[in-house]
C-alpha positions as protocol buffer text, in pm:
chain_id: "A"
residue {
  index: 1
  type: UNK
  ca { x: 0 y: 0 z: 0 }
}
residue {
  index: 2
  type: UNK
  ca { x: 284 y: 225 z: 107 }
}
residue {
  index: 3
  type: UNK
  ca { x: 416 y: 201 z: -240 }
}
residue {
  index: 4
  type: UNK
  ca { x: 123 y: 276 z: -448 }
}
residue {
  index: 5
  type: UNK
  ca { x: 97 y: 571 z: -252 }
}
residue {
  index: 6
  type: UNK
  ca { x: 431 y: 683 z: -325 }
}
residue {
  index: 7
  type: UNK
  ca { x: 397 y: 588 z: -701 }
}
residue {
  index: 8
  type: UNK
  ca { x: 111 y: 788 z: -731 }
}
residue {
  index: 9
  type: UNK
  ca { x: 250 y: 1064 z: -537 }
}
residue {
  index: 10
  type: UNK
  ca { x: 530 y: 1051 z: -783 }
}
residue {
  index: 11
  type: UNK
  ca { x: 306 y: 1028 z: -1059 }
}
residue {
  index: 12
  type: UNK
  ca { x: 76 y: 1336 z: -939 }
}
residue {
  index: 13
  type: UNK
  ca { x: 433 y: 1554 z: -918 }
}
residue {
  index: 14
  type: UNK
  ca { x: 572 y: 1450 z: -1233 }
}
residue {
  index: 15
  type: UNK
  ca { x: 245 y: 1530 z: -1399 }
}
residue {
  index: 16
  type: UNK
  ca { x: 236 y: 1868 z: -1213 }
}
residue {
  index: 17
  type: UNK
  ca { x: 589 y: 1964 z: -1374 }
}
residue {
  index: 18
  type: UNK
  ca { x: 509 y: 1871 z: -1674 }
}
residue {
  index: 19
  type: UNK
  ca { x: 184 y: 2046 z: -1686 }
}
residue {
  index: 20
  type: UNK
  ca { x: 344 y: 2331 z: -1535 }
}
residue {
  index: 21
  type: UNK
  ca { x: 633 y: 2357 z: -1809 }
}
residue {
  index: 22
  type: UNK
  ca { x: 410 y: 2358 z: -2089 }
}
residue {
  index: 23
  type: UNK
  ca { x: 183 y: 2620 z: -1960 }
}
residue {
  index: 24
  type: UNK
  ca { x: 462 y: 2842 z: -1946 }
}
residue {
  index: 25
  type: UNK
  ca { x: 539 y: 2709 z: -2300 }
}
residue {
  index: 26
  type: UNK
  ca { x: 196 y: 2845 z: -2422 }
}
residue {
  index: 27
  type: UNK
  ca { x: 206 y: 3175 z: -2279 }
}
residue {
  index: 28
  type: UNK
  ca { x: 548 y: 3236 z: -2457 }
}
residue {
  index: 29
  type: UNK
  ca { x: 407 y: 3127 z: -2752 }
}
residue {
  index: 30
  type: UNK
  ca { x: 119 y: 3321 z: -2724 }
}
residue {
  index: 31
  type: UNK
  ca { x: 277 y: 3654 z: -2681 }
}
residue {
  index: 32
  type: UNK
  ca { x: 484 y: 3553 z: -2976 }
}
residue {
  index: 33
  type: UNK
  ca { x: 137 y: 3478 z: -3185 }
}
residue {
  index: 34
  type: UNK
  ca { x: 23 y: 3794 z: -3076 }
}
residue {
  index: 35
  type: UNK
  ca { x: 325 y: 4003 z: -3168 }
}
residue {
  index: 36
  type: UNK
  ca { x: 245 y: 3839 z: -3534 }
}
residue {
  index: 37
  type: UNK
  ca { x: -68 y: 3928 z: -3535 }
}
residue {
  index: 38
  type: UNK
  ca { x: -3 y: 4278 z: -3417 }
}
residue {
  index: 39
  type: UNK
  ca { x: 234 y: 4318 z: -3683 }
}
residue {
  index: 40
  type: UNK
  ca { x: -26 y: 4210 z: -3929 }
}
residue {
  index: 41
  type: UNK
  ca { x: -255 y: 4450 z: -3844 }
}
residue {
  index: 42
  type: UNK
  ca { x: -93 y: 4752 z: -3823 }
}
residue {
  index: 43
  type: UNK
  ca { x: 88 y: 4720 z: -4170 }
}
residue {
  index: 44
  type: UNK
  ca { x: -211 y: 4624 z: -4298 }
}
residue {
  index: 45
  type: UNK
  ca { x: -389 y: 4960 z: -4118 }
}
residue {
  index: 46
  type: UNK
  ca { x: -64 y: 5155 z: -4240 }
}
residue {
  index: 47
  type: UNK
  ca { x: -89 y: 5008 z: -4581 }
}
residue {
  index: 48
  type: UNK
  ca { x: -489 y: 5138 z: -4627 }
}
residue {
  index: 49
  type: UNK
  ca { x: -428 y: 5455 z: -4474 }
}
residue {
  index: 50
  type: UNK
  ca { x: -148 y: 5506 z: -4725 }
}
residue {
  index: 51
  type: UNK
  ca { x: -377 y: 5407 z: -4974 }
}
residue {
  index: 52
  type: UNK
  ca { x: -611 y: 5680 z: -4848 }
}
residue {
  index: 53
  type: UNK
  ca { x: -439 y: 5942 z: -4841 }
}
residue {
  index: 54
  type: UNK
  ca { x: -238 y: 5884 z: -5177 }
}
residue {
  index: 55
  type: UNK
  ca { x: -573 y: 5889 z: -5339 }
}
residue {
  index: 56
  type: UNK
  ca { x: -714 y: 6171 z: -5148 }
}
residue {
  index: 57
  type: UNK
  ca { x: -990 y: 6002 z: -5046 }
}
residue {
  index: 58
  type: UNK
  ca { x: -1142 y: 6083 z: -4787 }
}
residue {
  index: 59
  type: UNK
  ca { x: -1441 y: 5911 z: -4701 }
}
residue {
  index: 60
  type: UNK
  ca { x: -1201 y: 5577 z: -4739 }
}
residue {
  index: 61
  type: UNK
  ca { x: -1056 y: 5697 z: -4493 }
}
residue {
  index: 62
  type: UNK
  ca { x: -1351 y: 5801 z: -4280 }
}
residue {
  index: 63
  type: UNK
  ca { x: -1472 y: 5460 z: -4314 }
}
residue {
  index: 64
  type: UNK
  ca { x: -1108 y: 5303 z: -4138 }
}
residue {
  index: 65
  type: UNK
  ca { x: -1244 y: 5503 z: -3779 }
}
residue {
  index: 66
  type: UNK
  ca { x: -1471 y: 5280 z: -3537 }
}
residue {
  index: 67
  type: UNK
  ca { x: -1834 y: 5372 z: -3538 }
}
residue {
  index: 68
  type: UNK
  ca { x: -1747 y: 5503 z: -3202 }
}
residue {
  index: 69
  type: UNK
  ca { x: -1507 y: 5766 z: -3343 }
}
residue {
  index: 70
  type: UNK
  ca { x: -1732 y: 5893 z: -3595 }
}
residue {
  index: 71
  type: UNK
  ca { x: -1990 y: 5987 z: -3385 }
}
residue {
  index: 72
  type: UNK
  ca { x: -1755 y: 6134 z: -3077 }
}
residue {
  index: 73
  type: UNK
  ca { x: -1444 y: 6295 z: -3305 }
}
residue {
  index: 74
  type: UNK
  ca { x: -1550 y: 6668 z: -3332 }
}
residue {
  index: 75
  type: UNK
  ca { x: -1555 y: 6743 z: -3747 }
}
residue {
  index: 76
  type: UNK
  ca { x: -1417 y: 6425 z: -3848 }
}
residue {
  index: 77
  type: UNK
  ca { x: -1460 y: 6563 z: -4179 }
}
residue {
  index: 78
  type: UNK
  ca { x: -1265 y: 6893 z: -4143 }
}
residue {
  index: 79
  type: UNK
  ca { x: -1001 y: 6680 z: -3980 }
}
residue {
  index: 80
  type: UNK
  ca { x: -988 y: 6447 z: -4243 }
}
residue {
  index: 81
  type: UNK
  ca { x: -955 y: 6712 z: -4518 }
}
residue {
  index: 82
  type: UNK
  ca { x: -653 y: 6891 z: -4254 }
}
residue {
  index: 83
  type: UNK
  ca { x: -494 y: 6580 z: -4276 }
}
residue {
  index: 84
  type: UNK
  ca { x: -495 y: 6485 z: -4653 }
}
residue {
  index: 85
  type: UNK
  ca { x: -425 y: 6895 z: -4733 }
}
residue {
  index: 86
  type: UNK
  ca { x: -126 y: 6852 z: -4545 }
}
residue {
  index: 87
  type: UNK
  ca { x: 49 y: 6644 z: -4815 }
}
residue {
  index: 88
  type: UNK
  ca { x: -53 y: 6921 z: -5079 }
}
residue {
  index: 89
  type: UNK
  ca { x: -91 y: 6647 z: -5337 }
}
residue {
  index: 90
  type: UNK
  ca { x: 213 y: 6503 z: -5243 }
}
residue {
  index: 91
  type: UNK
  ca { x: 252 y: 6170 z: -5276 }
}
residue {
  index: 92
  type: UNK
  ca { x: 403 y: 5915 z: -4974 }
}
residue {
  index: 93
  type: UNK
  ca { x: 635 y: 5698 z: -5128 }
}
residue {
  index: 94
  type: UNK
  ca { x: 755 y: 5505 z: -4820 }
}
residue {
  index: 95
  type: UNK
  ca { x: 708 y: 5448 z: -4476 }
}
residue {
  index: 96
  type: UNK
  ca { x: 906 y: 5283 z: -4220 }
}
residue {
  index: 97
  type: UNK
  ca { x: 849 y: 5248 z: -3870 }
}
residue {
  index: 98
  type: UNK
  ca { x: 941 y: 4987 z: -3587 }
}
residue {
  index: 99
  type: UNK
  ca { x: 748 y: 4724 z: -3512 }
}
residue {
  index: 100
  type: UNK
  ca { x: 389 y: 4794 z: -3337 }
}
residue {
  index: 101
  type: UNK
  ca { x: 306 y: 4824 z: -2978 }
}
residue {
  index: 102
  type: UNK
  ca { x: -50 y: 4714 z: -2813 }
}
residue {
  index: 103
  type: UNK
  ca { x: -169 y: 4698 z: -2489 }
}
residue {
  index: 104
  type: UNK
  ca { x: -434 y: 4443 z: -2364 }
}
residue {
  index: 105
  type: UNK
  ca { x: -427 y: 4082 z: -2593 }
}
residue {
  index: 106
  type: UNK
  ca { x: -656 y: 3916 z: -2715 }
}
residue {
  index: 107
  type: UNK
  ca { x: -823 y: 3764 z: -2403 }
}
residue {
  index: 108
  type: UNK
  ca { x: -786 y: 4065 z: -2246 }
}
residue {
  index: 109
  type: UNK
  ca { x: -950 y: 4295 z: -2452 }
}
residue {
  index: 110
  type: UNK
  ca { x: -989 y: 4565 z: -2566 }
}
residue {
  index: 111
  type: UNK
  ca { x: -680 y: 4508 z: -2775 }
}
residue {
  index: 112
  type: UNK
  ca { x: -524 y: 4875 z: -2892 }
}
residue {
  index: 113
  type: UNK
  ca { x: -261 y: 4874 z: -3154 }
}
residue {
  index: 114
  type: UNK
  ca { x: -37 y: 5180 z: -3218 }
}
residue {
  index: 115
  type: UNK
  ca { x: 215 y: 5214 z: -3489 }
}
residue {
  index: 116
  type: UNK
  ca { x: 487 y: 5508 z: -3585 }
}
residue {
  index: 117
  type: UNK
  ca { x: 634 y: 5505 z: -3882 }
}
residue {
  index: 118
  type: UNK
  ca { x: 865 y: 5806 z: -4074 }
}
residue {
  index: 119
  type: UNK
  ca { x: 737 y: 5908 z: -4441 }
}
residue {
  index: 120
  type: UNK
  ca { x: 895 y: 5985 z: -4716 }
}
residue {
  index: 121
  type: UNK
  ca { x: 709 y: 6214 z: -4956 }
}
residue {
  index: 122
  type: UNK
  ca { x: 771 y: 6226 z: -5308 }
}
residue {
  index: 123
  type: UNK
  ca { x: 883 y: 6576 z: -5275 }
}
residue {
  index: 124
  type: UNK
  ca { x: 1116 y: 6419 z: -5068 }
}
residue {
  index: 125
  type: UNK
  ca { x: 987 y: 6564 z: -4754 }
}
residue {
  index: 126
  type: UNK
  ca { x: 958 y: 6391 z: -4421 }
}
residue {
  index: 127
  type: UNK
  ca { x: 692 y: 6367 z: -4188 }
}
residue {
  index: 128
  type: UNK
  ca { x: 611 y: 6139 z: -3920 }
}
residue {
  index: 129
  type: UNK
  ca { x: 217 y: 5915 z: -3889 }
}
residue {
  index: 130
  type: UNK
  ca { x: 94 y: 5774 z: -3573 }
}
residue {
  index: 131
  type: UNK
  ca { x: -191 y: 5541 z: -3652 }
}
residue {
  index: 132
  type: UNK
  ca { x: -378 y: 5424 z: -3300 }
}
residue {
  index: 133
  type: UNK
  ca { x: -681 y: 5165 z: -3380 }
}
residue {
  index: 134
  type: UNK
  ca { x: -870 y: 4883 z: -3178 }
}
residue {
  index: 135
  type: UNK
  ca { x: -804 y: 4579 z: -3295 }
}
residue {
  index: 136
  type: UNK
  ca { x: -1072 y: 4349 z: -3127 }
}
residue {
  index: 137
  type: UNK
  ca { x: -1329 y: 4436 z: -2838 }
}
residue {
  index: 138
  type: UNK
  ca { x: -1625 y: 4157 z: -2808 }
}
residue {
  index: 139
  type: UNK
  ca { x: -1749 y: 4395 z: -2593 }
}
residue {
  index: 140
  type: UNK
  ca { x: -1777 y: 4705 z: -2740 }
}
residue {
  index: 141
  type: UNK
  ca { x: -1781 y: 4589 z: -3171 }
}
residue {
  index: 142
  type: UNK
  ca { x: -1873 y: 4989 z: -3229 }
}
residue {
  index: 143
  type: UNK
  ca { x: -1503 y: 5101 z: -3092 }
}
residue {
  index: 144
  type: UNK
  ca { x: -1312 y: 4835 z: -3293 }
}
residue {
  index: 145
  type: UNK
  ca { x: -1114 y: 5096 z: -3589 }
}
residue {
  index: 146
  type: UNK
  ca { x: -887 y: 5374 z: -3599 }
}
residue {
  index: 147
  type: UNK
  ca { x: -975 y: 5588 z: -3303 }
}
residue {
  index: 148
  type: UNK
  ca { x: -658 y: 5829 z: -3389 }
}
residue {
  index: 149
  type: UNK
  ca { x: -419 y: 5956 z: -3668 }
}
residue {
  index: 150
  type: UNK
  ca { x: -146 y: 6235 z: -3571 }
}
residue {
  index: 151
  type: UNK
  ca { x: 45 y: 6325 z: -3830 }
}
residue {
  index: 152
  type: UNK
  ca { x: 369 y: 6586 z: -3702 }
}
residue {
  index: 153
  type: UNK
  ca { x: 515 y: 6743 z: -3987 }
}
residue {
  index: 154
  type: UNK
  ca { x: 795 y: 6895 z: -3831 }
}
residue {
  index: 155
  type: UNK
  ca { x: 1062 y: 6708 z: -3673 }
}
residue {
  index: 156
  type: UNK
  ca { x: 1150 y: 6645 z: -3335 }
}
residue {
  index: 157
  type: UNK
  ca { x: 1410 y: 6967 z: -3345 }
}
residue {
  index: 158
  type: UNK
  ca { x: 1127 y: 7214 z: -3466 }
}
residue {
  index: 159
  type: UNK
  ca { x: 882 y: 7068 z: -3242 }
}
residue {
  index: 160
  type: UNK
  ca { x: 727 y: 7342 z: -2977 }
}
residue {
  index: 161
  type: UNK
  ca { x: 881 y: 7370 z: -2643 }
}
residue {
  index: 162
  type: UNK
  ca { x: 569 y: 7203 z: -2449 }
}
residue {
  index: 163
  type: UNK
  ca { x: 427 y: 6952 z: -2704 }
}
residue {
  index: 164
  type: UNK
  ca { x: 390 y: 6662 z: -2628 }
}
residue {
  index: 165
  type: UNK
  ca { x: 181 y: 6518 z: -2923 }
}
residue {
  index: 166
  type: UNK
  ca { x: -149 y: 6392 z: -2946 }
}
């Protein structure tokens, strides 16, 4: 009897370990599933606000914001022509930017996704994009979109003494 209970014992802690190591396992490989996906997104975002812009279109771009930002962003539609005006017909022929950060994941939701990225302009100048969107929220489907684009077009040098962004 004595050493069934110790095989079992044995057993139960061996099983423990194991069960242990590969949850540890998963969450690693989740964050690295989520970074991918992340990544995804936001060039795929980047790409169709490009897209947007390069075309002047406007109510393509309208249509990227959550149904939540359309009805609480105060004259989307000014904004929106601001922010396409700013390129003066200028075209953006590249944009690079590091990879994407997000707070929340996917269980843990809402998931936010914010790129930067630096543009070249095919009058060769340079301005910088910040696209901010929600990814997924099973909660809330009306906020899921781009809640915010800032684009600075000045740099960092010629930025105003107490800016911050945003």
């Amino acid at each position: 009897m004595r050493k069934l209970t110790c095989a079992l014992l044995c057993l139960l802690m061996i099983l423990s370990i194991a069960f242990c190591l590969t949850g540890c396992k998963s969450r690693t490989d989740e964050m690295a599933g989520l970074e991918v996906h992340t990544d995804k997104q936001i060039n795929k975002m980047k790409k169709q606000v490009i897209k947007c812009i390069n075309k002047q279109d406007k109510e393509g771009l309208k249509k990227l914001f959550s149904k939540d930002a359309q009805k609480h962003i105060d004259d989307l539609d000014g904004k929106l022509d601001q922010l396409i005006g700013a390129f003066n017909g200028n075209k953006i022929e590249s944009a690079k930017g590091r990879g994407p950060n997000f707070k929340g994941s996917i269980q843990t939701q809402p998931l936010h996704i914010y790129g930067k990225y630096h543009l070249v302009l095919n009058s060769k100048e340079k301005y910088r994009i910040y696209i901010s969107f929600c990814d997924k929220n099973d909660e809330e489907p009306d906020k899921e979109g781009v809640f915010q684009i800032e684009l600075r077009t000045f740099s960092r040098e010629e930025s105003p003494r107490d800016f911050s962004g945003g």
